[in-house]
Amino acid sequence: MILPGNATVTDATSIIALPAAPLHALEIWSNPQDLATRVHKALGFALPPMNRSAGNAAITLLRYEPTVWLVEGDTSVLADTLGDDGALTAIGGGIVRFRIAGPGWRELLLEGGVFDTSPAALPVGATAATVIDHVGVRLFATSEDACIVYVPASYAQSLHHFWEEALPLLGA
């Protein structure tokens, strides 16, 4: 018999603040087709379409807006490829990355959020821009069991606390 307030948790959902990483905003201003071809040649993969990601061992591109991508990793090749058709802006100091993993990650993101986290709507490799608990965030579904959440640094501590408080309520 398990007494009220006592339980053994076998399938935990975790919230981990990840170490700082090189993050940049990539914006394309002009010649999008030509620039896309140059980027594909330089990186070995195409710019991802809306709400998707693409990458290799050195760099990941996450598309959230029509002409803006979040870039994580080594941007040196991109910087040389953009020319006057776009810009890379370092934003890593203003963003905290959280890895939310485990069987309840999709349900946890629904706490304070109004969007579809189902596997059909947010499959592995998908990205989304949304609001959780009044905070604008970016999501990157990295696997069936995990998601990276990009949170403005000024709200990271309070959103982390919000999620920690919500964890015991999952499945209640």
Short mmCIF file of N, CA, C and O in Angstrom, two decimals, residues 16-146:
data_model
loop_
_atom_site.label_atom_id
_atom_site.label_comp_id
_atom_site.label_asym_id
_atom_site.label_seq_id
_atom_site.Cartn_x
_atom_site.Cartn_y
_atom_site.Cartn_z
N ILE A 16 16.33 20.58 -17.06
CA ILE A 16 17.76 20.85 -16.84
C ILE A 16 18.15 22.10 -17.61
O ILE A 16 17.93 22.18 -18.82
N ALA A 17 18.71 23.07 -16.89
CA ALA A 17 19.27 24.25 -17.57
C ALA A 17 20.59 23.81 -18.20
O ALA A 17 21.47 23.28 -17.51
N LEU A 18 20.72 24.00 -19.48
CA LEU A 18 21.92 23.58 -20.20
C LEU A 18 23.00 24.66 -20.12
O LEU A 18 22.68 25.84 -19.95
N PRO A 19 24.25 24.27 -20.29
CA PRO A 19 25.32 25.28 -20.31
C PRO A 19 25.13 26.25 -21.47
O PRO A 19 24.49 25.92 -22.47
N ALA A 20 25.71 27.41 -21.31
CA ALA A 20 25.65 28.41 -22.38
C ALA A 20 26.23 27.82 -23.66
O ALA A 20 27.15 27.00 -23.63
N ALA A 21 25.67 28.23 -24.77
CA ALA A 21 26.12 27.74 -26.08
C ALA A 21 26.15 28.92 -27.04
O ALA A 21 25.45 29.91 -26.84
N PRO A 22 26.98 28.82 -28.09
CA PRO A 22 26.95 29.88 -29.09
C PRO A 22 25.61 29.88 -29.82
O PRO A 22 25.26 28.92 -30.47
N LEU A 23 24.85 30.94 -29.64
CA LEU A 23 23.56 31.11 -30.30
C LEU A 23 23.58 32.40 -31.10
O LEU A 23 24.05 33.42 -30.62
N HIS A 24 23.03 32.33 -32.30
CA HIS A 24 22.96 33.50 -33.17
C HIS A 24 21.60 33.55 -33.84
O HIS A 24 20.98 32.50 -34.08
N ALA A 25 21.16 34.73 -34.17
CA ALA A 25 20.00 34.91 -35.04
C ALA A 25 20.55 35.13 -36.44
O ALA A 25 21.40 35.99 -36.66
N LEU A 26 20.09 34.34 -37.39
CA LEU A 26 20.45 34.48 -38.80
C LEU A 26 19.26 35.12 -39.49
O LEU A 26 18.15 34.60 -39.45
N GLU A 27 19.51 36.28 -40.10
CA GLU A 27 18.46 36.99 -40.83
C GLU A 27 18.86 37.09 -42.29
O GLU A 27 20.02 37.40 -42.59
N ILE A 28 17.92 36.85 -43.17
CA ILE A 28 18.16 37.01 -44.60
C ILE A 28 17.39 38.23 -45.06
O ILE A 28 16.19 38.34 -44.85
N TRP A 29 18.12 39.17 -45.69
CA TRP A 29 17.54 40.42 -46.14
C TRP A 29 17.25 40.45 -47.62
O TRP A 29 16.29 41.06 -48.07
N SER A 30 18.13 39.85 -48.41
CA SER A 30 17.97 39.95 -49.87
C SER A 30 18.51 38.70 -50.55
O SER A 30 19.21 37.90 -49.93
N ASN A 31 18.16 38.54 -51.81
CA ASN A 31 18.60 37.41 -52.62
C ASN A 31 18.41 36.06 -51.93
O ASN A 31 19.34 35.27 -51.82
N PRO A 32 17.19 35.78 -51.42
CA PRO A 32 17.01 34.57 -50.61
C PRO A 32 17.32 33.27 -51.35
O PRO A 32 17.91 32.36 -50.74
N GLN A 33 16.98 33.16 -52.62
CA GLN A 33 17.26 31.92 -53.35
C GLN A 33 18.75 31.72 -53.55
O GLN A 33 19.28 30.62 -53.34
N ASP A 34 19.44 32.78 -53.94
CA ASP A 34 20.89 32.70 -54.14
C ASP A 34 21.59 32.39 -52.82
O ASP A 34 22.48 31.54 -52.76
N LEU A 35 21.18 33.06 -51.76
CA LEU A 35 21.79 32.83 -50.45
C LEU A 35 21.51 31.42 -49.96
O LEU A 35 22.40 30.75 -49.41
N ALA A 36 20.30 30.93 -50.17
CA ALA A 36 19.96 29.56 -49.76
C ALA A 36 20.86 28.55 -50.47
O ALA A 36 21.32 27.58 -49.87
N THR A 37 21.13 28.80 -51.75
CA THR A 37 22.03 27.91 -52.50
C THR A 37 23.44 27.96 -51.93
O THR A 37 24.10 26.93 -51.77
N ARG A 38 23.92 29.16 -51.60
CA ARG A 38 25.27 29.30 -51.03
C ARG A 38 25.36 28.62 -49.66
O ARG A 38 26.35 27.97 -49.35
N VAL A 39 24.32 28.78 -48.85
CA VAL A 39 24.31 28.15 -47.53
C VAL A 39 24.32 26.64 -47.67
O VAL A 39 25.07 25.94 -46.97
N HIS A 40 23.51 26.12 -48.58
CA HIS A 40 23.47 24.67 -48.80
C HIS A 40 24.85 24.14 -49.20
O HIS A 40 25.31 23.12 -48.69
N LYS A 41 25.49 24.85 -50.09
CA LYS A 41 26.83 24.45 -50.54
C LYS A 41 27.84 24.51 -49.39
O LYS A 41 28.65 23.61 -49.21
N ALA A 42 27.76 25.55 -48.57
CA ALA A 42 28.72 25.74 -47.48
C ALA A 42 28.51 24.76 -46.33
O ALA A 42 29.48 24.26 -45.75
N LEU A 43 27.25 24.48 -45.99
CA LEU A 43 26.96 23.63 -44.83
C LEU A 43 26.74 22.16 -45.18
O LEU A 43 26.84 21.30 -44.32
N GLY A 44 26.37 21.90 -46.43
CA GLY A 44 26.08 20.52 -46.82
C GLY A 44 24.64 20.13 -46.56
O GLY A 44 24.26 18.97 -46.73
N PHE A 45 23.81 21.07 -46.15
CA PHE A 45 22.37 20.83 -46.00
C PHE A 45 21.64 22.14 -46.26
O PHE A 45 22.20 23.21 -46.15
N ALA A 46 20.37 22.01 -46.62
CA ALA A 46 19.57 23.18 -46.98
C ALA A 46 19.06 23.89 -45.73
O ALA A 46 18.94 23.29 -44.66
N LEU A 47 18.77 25.18 -45.88
CA LEU A 47 18.10 25.91 -44.82
C LEU A 47 16.78 25.20 -44.53
O LEU A 47 16.04 24.86 -45.46
N PRO A 48 16.46 24.97 -43.28
CA PRO A 48 15.21 24.25 -42.99
C PRO A 48 13.98 25.12 -43.28
O PRO A 48 14.03 26.34 -43.16
N PRO A 49 12.89 24.47 -43.66
CA PRO A 49 11.64 25.22 -43.89
C PRO A 49 11.04 25.66 -42.56
O PRO A 49 11.52 25.31 -41.48
N MET A 50 9.96 26.42 -42.62
CA MET A 50 9.27 26.93 -41.44
C MET A 50 8.99 25.81 -40.45
O MET A 50 8.56 24.73 -40.83
N ASN A 51 9.26 26.10 -39.18
CA ASN A 51 8.98 25.20 -38.06
C ASN A 51 9.70 23.85 -38.14
O ASN A 51 9.22 22.85 -37.64
N ARG A 52 10.88 23.88 -38.73
CA ARG A 52 11.70 22.67 -38.82
C ARG A 52 13.15 23.02 -38.49
O ARG A 52 13.52 24.19 -38.39
N SER A 53 13.96 21.99 -38.36
CA SER A 53 15.37 22.15 -38.05
C SER A 53 16.21 21.36 -39.04
O SER A 53 15.70 20.46 -39.71
N ALA A 54 17.47 21.71 -39.12
CA ALA A 54 18.44 20.96 -39.93
C ALA A 54 19.80 21.21 -39.32
O ALA A 54 20.03 22.25 -38.68
N GLY A 55 20.70 20.26 -39.51
CA GLY A 55 22.02 20.48 -38.95
C GLY A 55 22.98 19.34 -39.21
O GLY A 55 22.66 18.37 -39.90
N ASN A 56 24.17 19.51 -38.64
CA ASN A 56 25.19 18.48 -38.68
C ASN A 56 25.91 18.51 -37.32
O ASN A 56 25.42 19.14 -36.38
N ALA A 57 27.05 17.89 -37.21
CA ALA A 57 27.75 17.81 -35.92
C ALA A 57 28.21 19.18 -35.42
O ALA A 57 28.37 19.38 -34.21
N ALA A 58 28.39 20.15 -36.31
CA ALA A 58 28.94 21.45 -35.92
C ALA A 58 27.90 22.54 -35.72
O ALA A 58 28.15 23.50 -34.98
N ILE A 59 26.74 22.42 -36.38
CA ILE A 59 25.80 23.53 -36.39
C ILE A 59 24.37 23.01 -36.57
O ILE A 59 24.13 22.02 -37.26
N THR A 60 23.42 23.69 -35.91
CA THR A 60 22.00 23.39 -36.06
C THR A 60 21.28 24.69 -36.36
O THR A 60 21.51 25.70 -35.70
N LEU A 61 20.39 24.64 -37.36
CA LEU A 61 19.56 25.80 -37.70
C LEU A 61 18.11 25.46 -37.38
O LEU A 61 17.62 24.39 -37.74
N LEU A 62 17.45 26.37 -36.69
CA LEU A 62 16.06 26.20 -36.27
C LEU A 62 15.26 27.36 -36.84
O LEU A 62 15.56 28.51 -36.55
N ARG A 63 14.26 27.06 -37.64
CA ARG A 63 13.51 28.13 -38.28
C ARG A 63 12.19 28.38 -37.54
O ARG A 63 11.37 27.48 -37.40
N TYR A 64 12.02 29.64 -37.10
CA TYR A 64 10.83 30.05 -36.37
C TYR A 64 10.06 31.16 -37.08
O TYR A 64 8.91 31.39 -36.76
N GLU A 65 10.72 31.88 -37.96
CA GLU A 65 10.12 33.01 -38.64
C GLU A 65 10.43 32.89 -40.13
O GLU A 65 11.36 32.20 -40.52
N PRO A 66 9.69 33.61 -40.97
CA PRO A 66 9.91 33.49 -42.42
C PRO A 66 11.35 33.76 -42.88
O PRO A 66 11.84 33.10 -43.77
N THR A 67 12.02 34.75 -42.28
CA THR A 67 13.38 35.07 -42.74
C THR A 67 14.39 35.06 -41.60
O THR A 67 15.46 35.65 -41.72
N VAL A 68 14.06 34.36 -40.49
CA VAL A 68 14.96 34.32 -39.34
C VAL A 68 15.11 32.88 -38.85
O VAL A 68 14.12 32.17 -38.72
N TRP A 69 16.35 32.49 -38.58
CA TRP A 69 16.66 31.19 -38.02
C TRP A 69 17.46 31.38 -36.73
O TRP A 69 18.26 32.31 -36.64
N LEU A 70 17.27 30.50 -35.76
CA LEU A 70 18.13 30.44 -34.59
C LEU A 70 19.24 29.47 -34.95
O LEU A 70 18.97 28.37 -35.45
N VAL A 71 20.48 29.88 -34.74
CA VAL A 71 21.63 29.05 -35.10
C VAL A 71 22.40 28.70 -33.84
O VAL A 71 22.80 29.59 -33.09
N GLU A 72 22.59 27.42 -33.63
CA GLU A 72 23.36 26.95 -32.48
C GLU A 72 24.60 26.24 -33.01
O GLU A 72 24.51 25.35 -33.83
N GLY A 73 25.77 26.69 -32.53
CA GLY A 73 27.01 26.04 -32.94
C GLY A 73 27.95 26.99 -33.64
O GLY A 73 27.88 28.22 -33.51
N ASP A 74 28.86 26.40 -34.43
CA ASP A 74 29.92 27.14 -35.11
C ASP A 74 29.38 27.85 -36.35
O ASP A 74 29.00 27.21 -37.33
N THR A 75 29.35 29.17 -36.31
CA THR A 75 28.78 29.96 -37.40
C THR A 75 29.82 30.50 -38.37
O THR A 75 29.47 31.27 -39.27
N SER A 76 31.07 30.12 -38.22
CA SER A 76 32.13 30.72 -39.05
C SER A 76 31.87 30.54 -40.54
O SER A 76 32.09 31.47 -41.32
N VAL A 77 31.40 29.39 -40.96
CA VAL A 77 31.11 29.16 -42.37
C VAL A 77 29.96 30.05 -42.83
O VAL A 77 30.00 30.62 -43.92
N LEU A 78 28.95 30.20 -41.99
CA LEU A 78 27.81 31.06 -42.35
C LEU A 78 28.22 32.51 -42.49
O LEU A 78 27.80 33.20 -43.41
N ALA A 79 29.03 32.97 -41.56
CA ALA A 79 29.46 34.37 -41.59
C ALA A 79 30.14 34.70 -42.91
O ALA A 79 29.93 35.77 -43.47
N ASP A 80 30.93 33.78 -43.41
CA ASP A 80 31.63 33.99 -44.68
C ASP A 80 30.70 33.86 -45.88
O ASP A 80 31.01 34.35 -46.96
N THR A 81 29.57 33.20 -45.72
CA THR A 81 28.65 32.91 -46.82
C THR A 81 27.61 33.99 -47.03
O THR A 81 27.13 34.19 -48.14
N LEU A 82 27.24 34.71 -45.97
CA LEU A 82 26.13 35.66 -46.06
C LEU A 82 26.38 36.84 -46.97
O LEU A 82 25.47 37.30 -47.65
N GLY A 83 27.59 37.35 -46.98
CA GLY A 83 27.86 38.55 -47.75
C GLY A 83 26.99 39.69 -47.27
O GLY A 83 26.79 39.87 -46.06
N ASP A 84 26.43 40.46 -48.20
CA ASP A 84 25.55 41.58 -47.85
C ASP A 84 24.07 41.19 -47.86
O ASP A 84 23.21 42.05 -47.78
N ASP A 85 23.80 39.88 -47.95
CA ASP A 85 22.41 39.42 -48.08
C ASP A 85 21.76 39.07 -46.75
O ASP A 85 20.60 38.68 -46.71
N GLY A 86 22.50 39.19 -45.64
CA GLY A 86 21.92 38.85 -44.35
C GLY A 86 22.90 39.17 -43.24
O GLY A 86 23.94 39.77 -43.47
N ALA A 87 22.54 38.76 -42.04
CA ALA A 87 23.39 39.03 -40.88
C ALA A 87 23.26 37.93 -39.85
O ALA A 87 22.24 37.25 -39.76
N LEU A 88 24.32 37.77 -39.08
CA LEU A 88 24.35 36.90 -37.91
C LEU A 88 24.50 37.80 -36.70
O LEU A 88 25.44 38.60 -36.64
N THR A 89 23.62 37.65 -35.72
CA THR A 89 23.69 38.45 -34.51
C THR A 89 23.81 37.51 -33.32
O THR A 89 22.96 36.63 -33.14
N ALA A 90 24.87 37.67 -32.53
CA ALA A 90 25.05 36.84 -31.34
C ALA A 90 23.97 37.18 -30.32
O ALA A 90 23.78 38.34 -29.97
N ILE A 91 23.24 36.15 -29.87
CA ILE A 91 22.17 36.36 -28.89
C ILE A 91 22.31 35.42 -27.69
O ILE A 91 21.44 35.40 -26.81
N GLY A 92 23.39 34.65 -27.66
CA GLY A 92 23.55 33.64 -26.62
C GLY A 92 23.48 34.17 -25.20
O GLY A 92 22.98 33.50 -24.31
N GLY A 93 23.95 35.38 -24.97
CA GLY A 93 23.92 35.94 -23.63
C GLY A 93 22.52 36.26 -23.13
O GLY A 93 22.29 36.39 -21.93
N GLY A 94 21.58 36.35 -24.03
CA GLY A 94 20.22 36.70 -23.65
C GLY A 94 19.26 35.53 -23.60
O GLY A 94 18.07 35.71 -23.36
N ILE A 95 19.77 34.32 -23.82
CA ILE A 95 18.92 33.14 -23.91
C ILE A 95 19.44 32.05 -22.97
O ILE A 95 20.64 31.82 -22.89
N VAL A 96 18.52 31.39 -22.27
CA VAL A 96 18.85 30.21 -21.47
C VAL A 96 18.16 29.02 -22.13
O VAL A 96 16.98 29.10 -22.49
N ARG A 97 18.92 27.96 -22.29
CA ARG A 97 18.37 26.73 -22.89
C ARG A 97 18.02 25.74 -21.78
O ARG A 97 18.84 25.48 -20.90
N PHE A 98 16.81 25.20 -21.85
CA PHE A 98 16.39 24.15 -20.93
C PHE A 98 16.13 22.89 -21.72
O PHE A 98 15.53 22.95 -22.81
N ARG A 99 16.56 21.76 -21.18
CA ARG A 99 16.21 20.46 -21.76
C ARG A 99 15.14 19.86 -20.86
O ARG A 99 15.38 19.62 -19.68
N ILE A 100 13.96 19.67 -21.42
CA ILE A 100 12.87 19.02 -20.69
C ILE A 100 12.73 17.64 -21.31
O ILE A 100 12.52 17.51 -22.51
N ALA A 101 12.91 16.63 -20.47
CA ALA A 101 12.95 15.26 -20.98
C ALA A 101 12.13 14.33 -20.09
O ALA A 101 11.94 14.59 -18.91
N GLY A 102 11.70 13.26 -20.69
CA GLY A 102 10.93 12.25 -19.98
C GLY A 102 9.54 12.13 -20.58
O GLY A 102 9.16 12.89 -21.48
N PRO A 103 8.77 11.21 -20.08
CA PRO A 103 7.47 10.93 -20.69
C PRO A 103 6.46 12.06 -20.56
O PRO A 103 5.51 12.12 -21.32
N GLY A 104 6.67 13.00 -19.64
CA GLY A 104 5.70 14.07 -19.45
C GLY A 104 6.10 15.40 -20.03
O GLY A 104 5.45 16.41 -19.75
N TRP A 105 7.13 15.44 -20.88
CA TRP A 105 7.59 16.75 -21.36
C TRP A 105 6.51 17.50 -22.15
O TRP A 105 6.36 18.71 -22.01
N ARG A 106 5.76 16.79 -22.96
CA ARG A 106 4.73 17.46 -23.76
C ARG A 106 3.62 18.01 -22.86
O ARG A 106 3.15 19.13 -23.06
N GLU A 107 3.22 17.23 -21.87
CA GLU A 107 2.19 17.67 -20.93
C GLU A 107 2.68 18.86 -20.10
O GLU A 107 1.93 19.80 -19.85
N LEU A 108 3.95 18.84 -19.69
CA LEU A 108 4.49 19.94 -18.89
C LEU A 108 4.44 21.25 -19.68
O LEU A 108 4.11 22.30 -19.12
N LEU A 109 4.76 21.20 -20.96
CA LEU A 109 4.74 22.42 -21.76
C LEU A 109 3.33 22.98 -21.94
O LEU A 109 3.17 24.16 -22.24
N LEU A 110 2.32 22.16 -21.73
CA LEU A 110 0.95 22.65 -21.80
C LEU A 110 0.56 23.45 -20.58
O LEU A 110 -0.39 24.23 -20.64
N GLU A 111 1.29 23.29 -19.47
CA GLU A 111 1.03 24.08 -18.27
C GLU A 111 1.37 25.53 -18.58
O GLU A 111 2.52 25.86 -18.87
N GLY A 112 0.39 26.38 -18.58
CA GLY A 112 0.62 27.80 -18.87
C GLY A 112 0.74 28.11 -20.34
O GLY A 112 1.00 29.25 -20.71
N GLY A 113 0.58 27.11 -21.20
CA GLY A 113 0.70 27.31 -22.64
C GLY A 113 -0.58 26.89 -23.34
O GLY A 113 -1.34 26.08 -22.83
N VAL A 114 -0.81 27.44 -24.51
CA VAL A 114 -1.98 27.08 -25.30
C VAL A 114 -1.49 26.80 -26.72
O VAL A 114 -1.45 27.68 -27.57
N PHE A 115 -1.08 25.56 -26.94
CA PHE A 115 -0.65 25.14 -28.27
C PHE A 115 -0.64 23.63 -28.28
O PHE A 115 -0.76 22.98 -27.24
N ASP A 116 -0.50 23.03 -29.42
CA ASP A 116 -0.57 21.59 -29.59
C ASP A 116 0.83 20.99 -29.46
O ASP A 116 1.70 21.27 -30.29
N THR A 117 1.04 20.18 -28.42
CA THR A 117 2.34 19.53 -28.22
C THR A 117 2.31 18.07 -28.65
O THR A 117 3.26 17.35 -28.39
N SER A 118 1.25 17.64 -29.30
CA SER A 118 1.14 16.23 -29.70
C SER A 118 2.28 15.88 -30.66
O SER A 118 2.81 16.74 -31.36
N PRO A 119 2.65 14.58 -30.71
CA PRO A 119 3.69 14.17 -31.65
C PRO A 119 3.37 14.52 -33.11
O PRO A 119 4.27 14.77 -33.89
N ALA A 120 2.10 14.56 -33.46
CA ALA A 120 1.73 14.92 -34.83
C ALA A 120 2.00 16.40 -35.10
O ALA A 120 2.44 16.77 -36.19
N ALA A 121 1.76 17.26 -34.11
CA ALA A 121 1.94 18.70 -34.29
C ALA A 121 3.38 19.13 -34.03
O ALA A 121 3.84 20.11 -34.63
N LEU A 122 4.09 18.43 -33.15
CA LEU A 122 5.46 18.78 -32.79
C LEU A 122 6.32 17.52 -32.84
O LEU A 122 6.76 17.00 -31.82
N PRO A 123 6.56 17.00 -34.07
CA PRO A 123 7.35 15.78 -34.19
C PRO A 123 8.84 16.05 -33.96
O PRO A 123 9.26 17.20 -33.89
N VAL A 124 9.61 15.01 -33.87
CA VAL A 124 11.05 15.15 -33.71
C VAL A 124 11.60 16.00 -34.86
O VAL A 124 11.25 15.80 -36.02
N GLY A 125 12.41 16.99 -34.51
CA GLY A 125 12.98 17.90 -35.50
C GLY A 125 12.18 19.16 -35.72
O GLY A 125 12.65 20.08 -36.37
N ALA A 126 10.97 19.20 -35.16
CA ALA A 126 10.11 20.37 -35.35
C ALA A 126 10.50 21.49 -34.38
O ALA A 126 11.08 21.25 -33.33
N THR A 127 10.16 22.70 -34.77
CA THR A 127 10.37 23.88 -33.94
C THR A 127 9.04 24.60 -33.80
O THR A 127 8.15 24.45 -34.64
N ALA A 128 8.92 25.39 -32.74
CA ALA A 128 7.72 26.19 -32.56
C ALA A 128 8.06 27.42 -31.74
O ALA A 128 8.93 27.38 -30.87
N ALA A 129 7.39 28.50 -32.04
CA ALA A 129 7.47 29.73 -31.24
C ALA A 129 6.13 29.87 -30.56
O ALA A 129 5.08 29.78 -31.21
N THR A 130 6.14 30.08 -29.25
CA THR A 130 4.89 30.15 -28.51
C THR A 130 5.08 30.94 -27.23
O THR A 130 6.16 31.48 -26.98
N VAL A 131 4.03 30.99 -26.43
CA VAL A 131 4.06 31.67 -25.14
C VAL A 131 3.70 30.65 -24.07
O VAL A 131 2.74 29.90 -24.22
N ILE A 132 4.50 30.59 -23.01
CA ILE A 132 4.22 29.75 -21.85
C ILE A 132 4.30 30.64 -20.62
O ILE A 132 5.31 31.31 -20.39
N ASP A 133 3.24 30.65 -19.84
CA ASP A 133 3.15 31.47 -18.63
C ASP A 133 3.55 32.92 -18.93
O ASP A 133 4.33 33.53 -18.20
N HIS A 134 3.05 33.46 -20.01
CA HIS A 134 3.27 34.86 -20.44
C HIS A 134 4.68 35.14 -20.92
O HIS A 134 5.07 36.31 -21.03
N VAL A 135 5.46 34.11 -21.21
CA VAL A 135 6.84 34.29 -21.66
C VAL A 135 6.97 33.73 -23.08
O VAL A 135 6.60 32.59 -23.34
N GLY A 136 7.52 34.54 -23.99
CA GLY A 136 7.78 34.07 -25.35
C GLY A 136 8.95 33.10 -25.35
O GLY A 136 10.03 33.43 -24.86
N VAL A 137 8.73 31.88 -25.86
CA VAL A 137 9.76 30.85 -25.89
C VAL A 137 9.85 30.24 -27.27
O VAL A 137 8.94 30.39 -28.10
N ARG A 138 10.94 29.54 -27.52
CA ARG A 138 11.14 28.78 -28.75
C ARG A 138 11.36 27.33 -28.35
O ARG A 138 12.09 27.04 -27.40
N LEU A 139 10.72 26.40 -29.06
CA LEU A 139 10.81 24.98 -28.76
C LEU A 139 11.51 24.24 -29.89
O LEU A 139 11.33 24.59 -31.07
N PHE A 140 12.25 23.20 -29.54
CA PHE A 140 12.91 22.34 -30.51
C PHE A 140 12.77 20.91 -30.01
O PHE A 140 13.41 20.52 -29.03
N ALA A 141 11.90 20.13 -30.65
CA ALA A 141 11.69 18.74 -30.29
C ALA A 141 12.89 17.93 -30.78
O ALA A 141 13.04 17.69 -31.97
N THR A 142 13.77 17.54 -29.86
CA THR A 142 15.01 16.86 -30.24
C THR A 142 14.87 15.35 -30.33
O THR A 142 15.67 14.70 -30.99
N SER A 143 13.87 14.79 -29.66
CA SER A 143 13.61 13.35 -29.71
C SER A 143 12.18 13.10 -29.26
O SER A 143 11.48 14.04 -28.86
N GLU A 144 11.76 11.85 -29.30
CA GLU A 144 10.42 11.51 -28.81
C GLU A 144 10.27 11.85 -27.34
O GLU A 144 9.17 12.12 -26.87
N ASP A 145 11.39 11.84 -26.60
CA ASP A 145 11.35 12.02 -25.15
C ASP A 145 11.95 13.32 -24.66
O ASP A 145 12.13 13.47 -23.45
N ALA A 146 12.27 14.26 -25.54
CA ALA A 146 12.92 15.48 -25.06
C ALA A 146 12.70 16.66 -25.98
O ALA A 146 12.47 16.51 -27.19
#
